[in-house]
mmCIF file with all atom_site columns, C-alpha atoms in Angstrom:
data_model
loop_
_atom_site.group_PDB
_atom_site.id
_atom_site.type_symbol
_atom_site.label_atom_id
_atom_site.label_alt_id
_atom_site.label_comp_id
_atom_site.label_asym_id
_atom_site.label_entity_id
_atom_site.label_seq_id
_atom_site.pdbx_PDB_ins_code
_atom_site.Cartn_x
_atom_site.Cartn_y
_atom_site.Cartn_z
_atom_site.occupancy
_atom_site.B_iso_or_equiv
_atom_site.pdbx_formal_charge
_atom_site.auth_seq_id
_atom_site.auth_comp_id
_atom_site.auth_asym_id
_atom_site.auth_atom_id
_atom_site.pdbx_PDB_model_num
ATOM 1   C CA . MET A 1 1   ? -18.017 40.466 -44.920 1.00 47.00 ? 1   MET A CA 1
ATOM 2   C CA . LYS A 1 2   ? -17.548 36.145 -45.318 1.00 46.00 ? 2   LYS A CA 1
ATOM 3   C CA . THR A 1 3   ? -19.642 34.577 -47.803 1.00 50.00 ? 3   THR A CA 1
ATOM 4   C CA . VAL A 1 4   ? -20.615 31.068 -47.180 1.00 48.00 ? 4   VAL A CA 1
ATOM 5   C CA . ASP A 1 5   ? -20.543 28.853 -50.162 1.00 49.00 ? 5   ASP A CA 1
ATOM 6   C CA . PRO A 1 6   ? -23.741 26.295 -49.352 1.00 51.00 ? 6   PRO A CA 1
ATOM 7   C CA . ASN A 1 7   ? -21.964 23.582 -51.186 1.00 50.00 ? 7   ASN A CA 1
ATOM 8   C CA . LEU A 1 8   ? -19.368 23.304 -48.449 1.00 46.00 ? 8   LEU A CA 1
ATOM 9   C CA . PRO A 1 9   ? -20.463 21.334 -45.498 1.00 45.00 ? 9   PRO A CA 1
ATOM 10  C CA . SER A 1 10  ? -20.883 23.307 -42.116 1.00 46.00 ? 10  SER A CA 1
ATOM 11  C CA . GLN A 1 11  ? -18.312 24.053 -39.699 1.00 45.00 ? 11  GLN A CA 1
ATOM 12  C CA . PRO A 1 12  ? -18.951 23.553 -35.964 1.00 47.00 ? 12  PRO A CA 1
ATOM 13  C CA . THR A 1 13  ? -18.863 26.937 -34.315 1.00 49.00 ? 13  THR A CA 1
ATOM 14  C CA . GLY A 1 14  ? -19.106 27.996 -30.540 1.00 49.00 ? 14  GLY A CA 1
ATOM 15  C CA . LEU A 1 15  ? -19.895 25.431 -28.357 1.00 44.00 ? 15  LEU A CA 1
ATOM 16  C CA . SER A 1 16  ? -20.078 22.861 -30.877 1.00 41.00 ? 16  SER A CA 1
ATOM 17  C CA . ALA A 1 17  ? -16.556 23.364 -31.859 1.00 45.00 ? 17  ALA A CA 1
ATOM 18  C CA . CYS A 1 18  ? -15.277 23.443 -28.421 1.00 49.00 ? 18  CYS A CA 1
ATOM 19  C CA . LEU A 1 19  ? -16.910 20.031 -27.663 1.00 48.00 ? 19  LEU A CA 1
ATOM 20  C CA . TRP A 1 20  ? -15.343 18.569 -31.144 1.00 48.00 ? 20  TRP A CA 1
ATOM 21  C CA . ALA A 1 21  ? -12.319 19.880 -29.931 1.00 56.00 ? 21  ALA A CA 1
ATOM 22  C CA . TRP A 1 22  ? -12.324 17.761 -26.929 1.00 56.00 ? 22  TRP A CA 1
ATOM 23  C CA . LEU A 1 23  ? -12.812 14.386 -28.863 1.00 52.00 ? 23  LEU A CA 1
ATOM 24  C CA . PRO A 1 24  ? -9.146  13.889 -29.335 1.00 51.00 ? 24  PRO A CA 1
ATOM 25  C CA . LEU A 1 25  ? -8.662  14.019 -25.635 1.00 55.00 ? 25  LEU A CA 1
ATOM 26  C CA . LEU A 1 26  ? -10.937 11.110 -25.186 1.00 51.00 ? 26  LEU A CA 1
ATOM 27  C CA . ALA A 1 27  ? -9.744  9.150  -27.823 1.00 50.00 ? 27  ALA A CA 1
ATOM 28  C CA . GLY A 1 28  ? -6.306  9.610  -26.200 1.00 50.00 ? 28  GLY A CA 1
ATOM 29  C CA . LEU A 1 29  ? -7.756  8.398  -23.047 1.00 51.00 ? 29  LEU A CA 1
ATOM 30  C CA . GLY A 1 30  ? -8.830  5.029  -24.669 1.00 48.00 ? 30  GLY A CA 1
ATOM 31  C CA . LEU A 1 31  ? -12.251 6.069  -25.503 1.00 44.00 ? 31  LEU A CA 1
ATOM 32  C CA . PRO A 1 32  ? -13.722 5.063  -28.657 1.00 43.00 ? 32  PRO A CA 1
ATOM 33  C CA . VAL A 1 33  ? -14.714 8.347  -30.227 1.00 41.00 ? 33  VAL A CA 1
ATOM 34  C CA . ALA A 1 34  ? -17.699 6.900  -31.676 1.00 35.00 ? 34  ALA A CA 1
ATOM 35  C CA . ALA A 1 35  ? -18.790 4.548  -29.126 1.00 33.00 ? 35  ALA A CA 1
ATOM 36  C CA . ALA A 1 36  ? -18.157 7.607  -26.264 1.00 42.00 ? 36  ALA A CA 1
ATOM 37  C CA . ASP A 1 37  ? -20.929 6.807  -23.992 1.00 66.00 ? 37  ASP A CA 1
ATOM 38  C CA . ASP A 1 38  ? -22.999 8.466  -21.454 1.00 87.00 ? 38  ASP A CA 1
ATOM 39  C CA . GLY A 1 39  ? -20.287 8.676  -19.152 1.00 90.00 ? 39  GLY A CA 1
ATOM 40  C CA . ALA A 1 40  ? -18.234 10.475 -21.618 1.00 90.00 ? 40  ALA A CA 1
ATOM 41  C CA . ARG A 1 41  ? -21.120 12.611 -22.650 1.00 93.00 ? 41  ARG A CA 1
ATOM 42  C CA . LEU A 1 42  ? -21.855 13.619 -19.058 1.00 94.00 ? 42  LEU A CA 1
ATOM 43  C CA . ALA A 1 43  ? -18.709 14.683 -18.215 1.00 93.00 ? 43  ALA A CA 1
ATOM 44  C CA . MET A 1 44  ? -18.321 16.525 -21.271 1.00 92.00 ? 44  MET A CA 1
ATOM 45  C CA . ASP A 1 45  ? -21.580 18.310 -20.968 1.00 94.00 ? 45  ASP A CA 1
ATOM 46  C CA . HIS A 1 46  ? -21.059 19.221 -17.302 1.00 93.00 ? 46  HIS A CA 1
ATOM 47  C CA . GLY A 1 47  ? -17.823 21.006 -17.664 1.00 92.00 ? 47  GLY A CA 1
ATOM 48  C CA . CYS A 1 48  ? -15.828 18.093 -15.898 1.00 92.00 ? 48  CYS A CA 1
ATOM 49  C CA . LEU A 1 49  ? -12.800 18.721 -18.837 1.00 87.00 ? 49  LEU A CA 1
ATOM 50  C CA . ASN A 1 50  ? -12.766 22.073 -17.593 1.00 89.00 ? 50  ASN A CA 1
ATOM 51  C CA . CYS A 1 51  ? -10.364 21.219 -14.529 1.00 90.00 ? 51  CYS A CA 1
ATOM 52  C CA . HIS A 1 52  ? -9.701  17.716 -15.195 1.00 90.00 ? 52  HIS A CA 1
ATOM 53  C CA . TRP A 1 53  ? -8.297  17.547 -18.775 1.00 85.00 ? 53  TRP A CA 1
ATOM 54  C CA . SER A 1 54  ? -5.197  15.884 -19.676 1.00 82.00 ? 54  SER A CA 1
ATOM 55  C CA . GLN A 1 55  ? -2.653  18.682 -18.776 1.00 84.00 ? 55  GLN A CA 1
ATOM 56  C CA . SER A 1 56  ? -4.161  20.224 -15.653 1.00 79.00 ? 56  SER A CA 1
ATOM 57  C CA . HIS A 1 57  ? -2.276  21.040 -12.682 1.00 82.00 ? 57  HIS A CA 1
ATOM 58  C CA . SER A 1 58  ? -4.958  22.232 -10.739 1.00 83.00 ? 58  SER A CA 1
ATOM 59  C CA . ALA A 1 59  ? -6.946  19.041 -10.312 1.00 89.00 ? 59  ALA A CA 1
ATOM 60  C CA . PRO A 1 60  ? -6.331  15.064 -10.982 1.00 90.00 ? 60  PRO A CA 1
ATOM 61  C CA . THR A 1 61  ? -6.788  13.925 -14.799 1.00 91.00 ? 61  THR A CA 1
ATOM 62  C CA . MET A 1 62  ? -9.573  12.191 -16.047 1.00 91.00 ? 62  MET A CA 1
ATOM 63  C CA . SER A 1 63  ? -7.142  9.326  -16.906 1.00 91.00 ? 63  SER A CA 1
ATOM 64  C CA . HIS A 1 64  ? -5.983  9.563  -13.070 1.00 92.00 ? 64  HIS A CA 1
ATOM 65  C CA . LEU A 1 65  ? -9.571  9.734  -11.745 1.00 92.00 ? 65  LEU A CA 1
ATOM 66  C CA . ALA A 1 66  ? -10.274 6.360  -14.019 1.00 93.00 ? 66  ALA A CA 1
ATOM 67  C CA . GLU A 1 67  ? -7.436  4.797  -12.716 1.00 94.00 ? 67  GLU A CA 1
ATOM 68  C CA . LYS A 1 68  ? -8.651  5.467  -8.865  1.00 92.00 ? 68  LYS A CA 1
ATOM 69  C CA . MET A 1 69  ? -12.123 4.757  -9.442  1.00 93.00 ? 69  MET A CA 1
ATOM 70  C CA . ALA A 1 70  ? -11.256 1.300  -11.003 1.00 93.00 ? 70  ALA A CA 1
ATOM 71  C CA . ARG A 1 71  ? -9.374  0.096  -7.773  1.00 94.00 ? 71  ARG A CA 1
ATOM 72  C CA . LYS A 1 72  ? -12.422 0.914  -5.829  1.00 92.00 ? 72  LYS A CA 1
ATOM 73  C CA . GLY A 1 73  ? -14.960 -0.620 -8.165  1.00 92.00 ? 73  GLY A CA 1
ATOM 74  C CA . ASP A 1 74  ? -18.438 0.378  -9.476  1.00 92.00 ? 74  ASP A CA 1
ATOM 75  C CA . GLN A 1 75  ? -20.248 -1.185 -6.786  1.00 95.00 ? 75  GLN A CA 1
ATOM 76  C CA . PRO A 1 76  ? -23.359 1.409  -5.449  1.00 95.00 ? 76  PRO A CA 1
ATOM 77  C CA . ALA A 1 77  ? -21.529 1.761  -2.033  1.00 95.00 ? 77  ALA A CA 1
ATOM 78  C CA . ALA A 1 78  ? -18.197 2.174  -3.409  1.00 95.00 ? 78  ALA A CA 1
ATOM 79  C CA . LEU A 1 79  ? -19.675 4.865  -5.605  1.00 95.00 ? 79  LEU A CA 1
ATOM 80  C CA . GLN A 1 80  ? -21.903 6.391  -3.215  1.00 95.00 ? 80  GLN A CA 1
ATOM 81  C CA . HIS A 1 81  ? -18.368 6.667  -0.884  1.00 94.00 ? 81  HIS A CA 1
ATOM 82  C CA . VAL A 1 82  ? -16.744 8.654  -3.678  1.00 93.00 ? 82  VAL A CA 1
ATOM 83  C CA . LEU A 1 83  ? -19.497 11.164 -4.182  1.00 94.00 ? 83  LEU A CA 1
ATOM 84  C CA . ASP A 1 84  ? -19.856 12.175 -0.403  1.00 94.00 ? 84  ASP A CA 1
ATOM 85  C CA . GLU A 1 85  ? -16.299 12.658 -0.439  1.00 91.00 ? 85  GLU A CA 1
ATOM 86  C CA . MET A 1 86  ? -16.715 14.592 -3.428  1.00 90.00 ? 86  MET A CA 1
ATOM 87  C CA . ARG A 1 87  ? -19.672 16.951 -1.913  1.00 89.00 ? 87  ARG A CA 1
ATOM 88  C CA . HIS A 1 88  ? -17.733 16.996 1.609   1.00 87.00 ? 88  HIS A CA 1
ATOM 89  C CA . GLU A 1 89  ? -14.289 17.267 0.943   1.00 78.00 ? 89  GLU A CA 1
ATOM 90  C CA . GLY A 1 90  ? -13.367 20.414 -0.770  1.00 71.00 ? 90  GLY A CA 1
ATOM 91  C CA . ASN A 1 91  ? -15.508 23.286 -1.163  1.00 78.00 ? 91  ASN A CA 1
ATOM 92  C CA . ILE A 1 92  ? -15.649 23.062 -5.441  1.00 87.00 ? 92  ILE A CA 1
ATOM 93  C CA . HIS A 1 93  ? -18.316 24.854 -7.371  1.00 87.00 ? 93  HIS A CA 1
ATOM 94  C CA . GLY A 1 94  ? -18.280 22.348 -10.243 1.00 87.00 ? 94  GLY A CA 1
ATOM 95  C CA . HIS A 1 95  ? -18.878 19.404 -8.005  1.00 90.00 ? 95  HIS A CA 1
ATOM 96  C CA . ARG A 1 96  ? -21.659 21.263 -6.417  1.00 88.00 ? 96  ARG A CA 1
ATOM 97  C CA . MET A 1 97  ? -23.583 21.813 -9.493  1.00 90.00 ? 97  MET A CA 1
ATOM 98  C CA . VAL A 1 98  ? -23.824 18.409 -10.920 1.00 93.00 ? 98  VAL A CA 1
ATOM 99  C CA . SER A 1 99  ? -26.676 16.186 -9.884  1.00 94.00 ? 99  SER A CA 1
ATOM 100 C CA . ASP A 1 100 ? -25.862 13.111 -7.820  1.00 95.00 ? 100 ASP A CA 1
ATOM 101 C CA . GLU A 1 101 ? -27.417 10.937 -10.582 1.00 95.00 ? 101 GLU A CA 1
ATOM 102 C CA . THR A 1 102 ? -25.599 12.520 -13.048 1.00 95.00 ? 102 THR A CA 1
ATOM 103 C CA . ALA A 1 103 ? -22.418 12.782 -10.509 1.00 94.00 ? 103 ALA A CA 1
ATOM 104 C CA . LEU A 1 104 ? -22.983 8.745  -10.038 1.00 95.00 ? 104 LEU A CA 1
ATOM 105 C CA . ALA A 1 105 ? -23.273 8.133  -13.659 1.00 94.00 ? 105 ALA A CA 1
ATOM 106 C CA . ILE A 1 106 ? -20.109 9.940  -14.424 1.00 94.00 ? 106 ILE A CA 1
ATOM 107 C CA . LEU A 1 107 ? -18.094 7.699  -11.322 1.00 94.00 ? 107 LEU A CA 1
ATOM 108 C CA . LYS A 1 108 ? -19.729 4.827  -12.586 1.00 94.00 ? 108 LYS A CA 1
ATOM 109 C CA . TRP A 1 109 ? -18.017 5.668  -16.040 1.00 94.00 ? 109 TRP A CA 1
ATOM 110 C CA . LEU A 1 110 ? -14.735 6.105  -14.458 1.00 94.00 ? 110 LEU A CA 1
ATOM 111 C CA . ALA A 1 111 ? -14.655 2.934  -12.392 1.00 94.00 ? 111 ALA A CA 1
ATOM 112 C CA . GLN A 1 112 ? -15.328 1.244  -15.618 1.00 92.00 ? 112 GLN A CA 1
ATOM 113 C CA . GLY A 1 113 ? -11.761 2.489  -17.052 1.00 89.00 ? 113 GLY A CA 1
ATOM 114 C CA . GLY A 1 114 ? -13.664 5.487  -18.768 1.00 84.00 ? 114 GLY A CA 1
ATOM 115 C CA . LYS A 1 115 ? -14.876 3.601  -21.648 1.00 72.00 ? 115 LYS A CA 1
#
């Protein structure tokens, strides 16, 4: 049986450990880890990195999406256009599971460079 020393700081486990494991990836995208804003948090919380991680071969990476969104801009009409594309093109389960409000917040974060 494993014993725990109460004098040692606790280590994250389960989902918490998984989220901490993604922080270096976010830093690699140019995100200051301490200042990861709502868009980064929402992307992590809603599983965007499950498909859009830095070594993805099945979906565009978050850095690629940030570059694409930066070209489109963060104006409401541009964000809505991308959201409409996201909803109507393809049958991607994860895209259907996120609310419009959350998706728009993530898209705005990406349009602002993912920072």
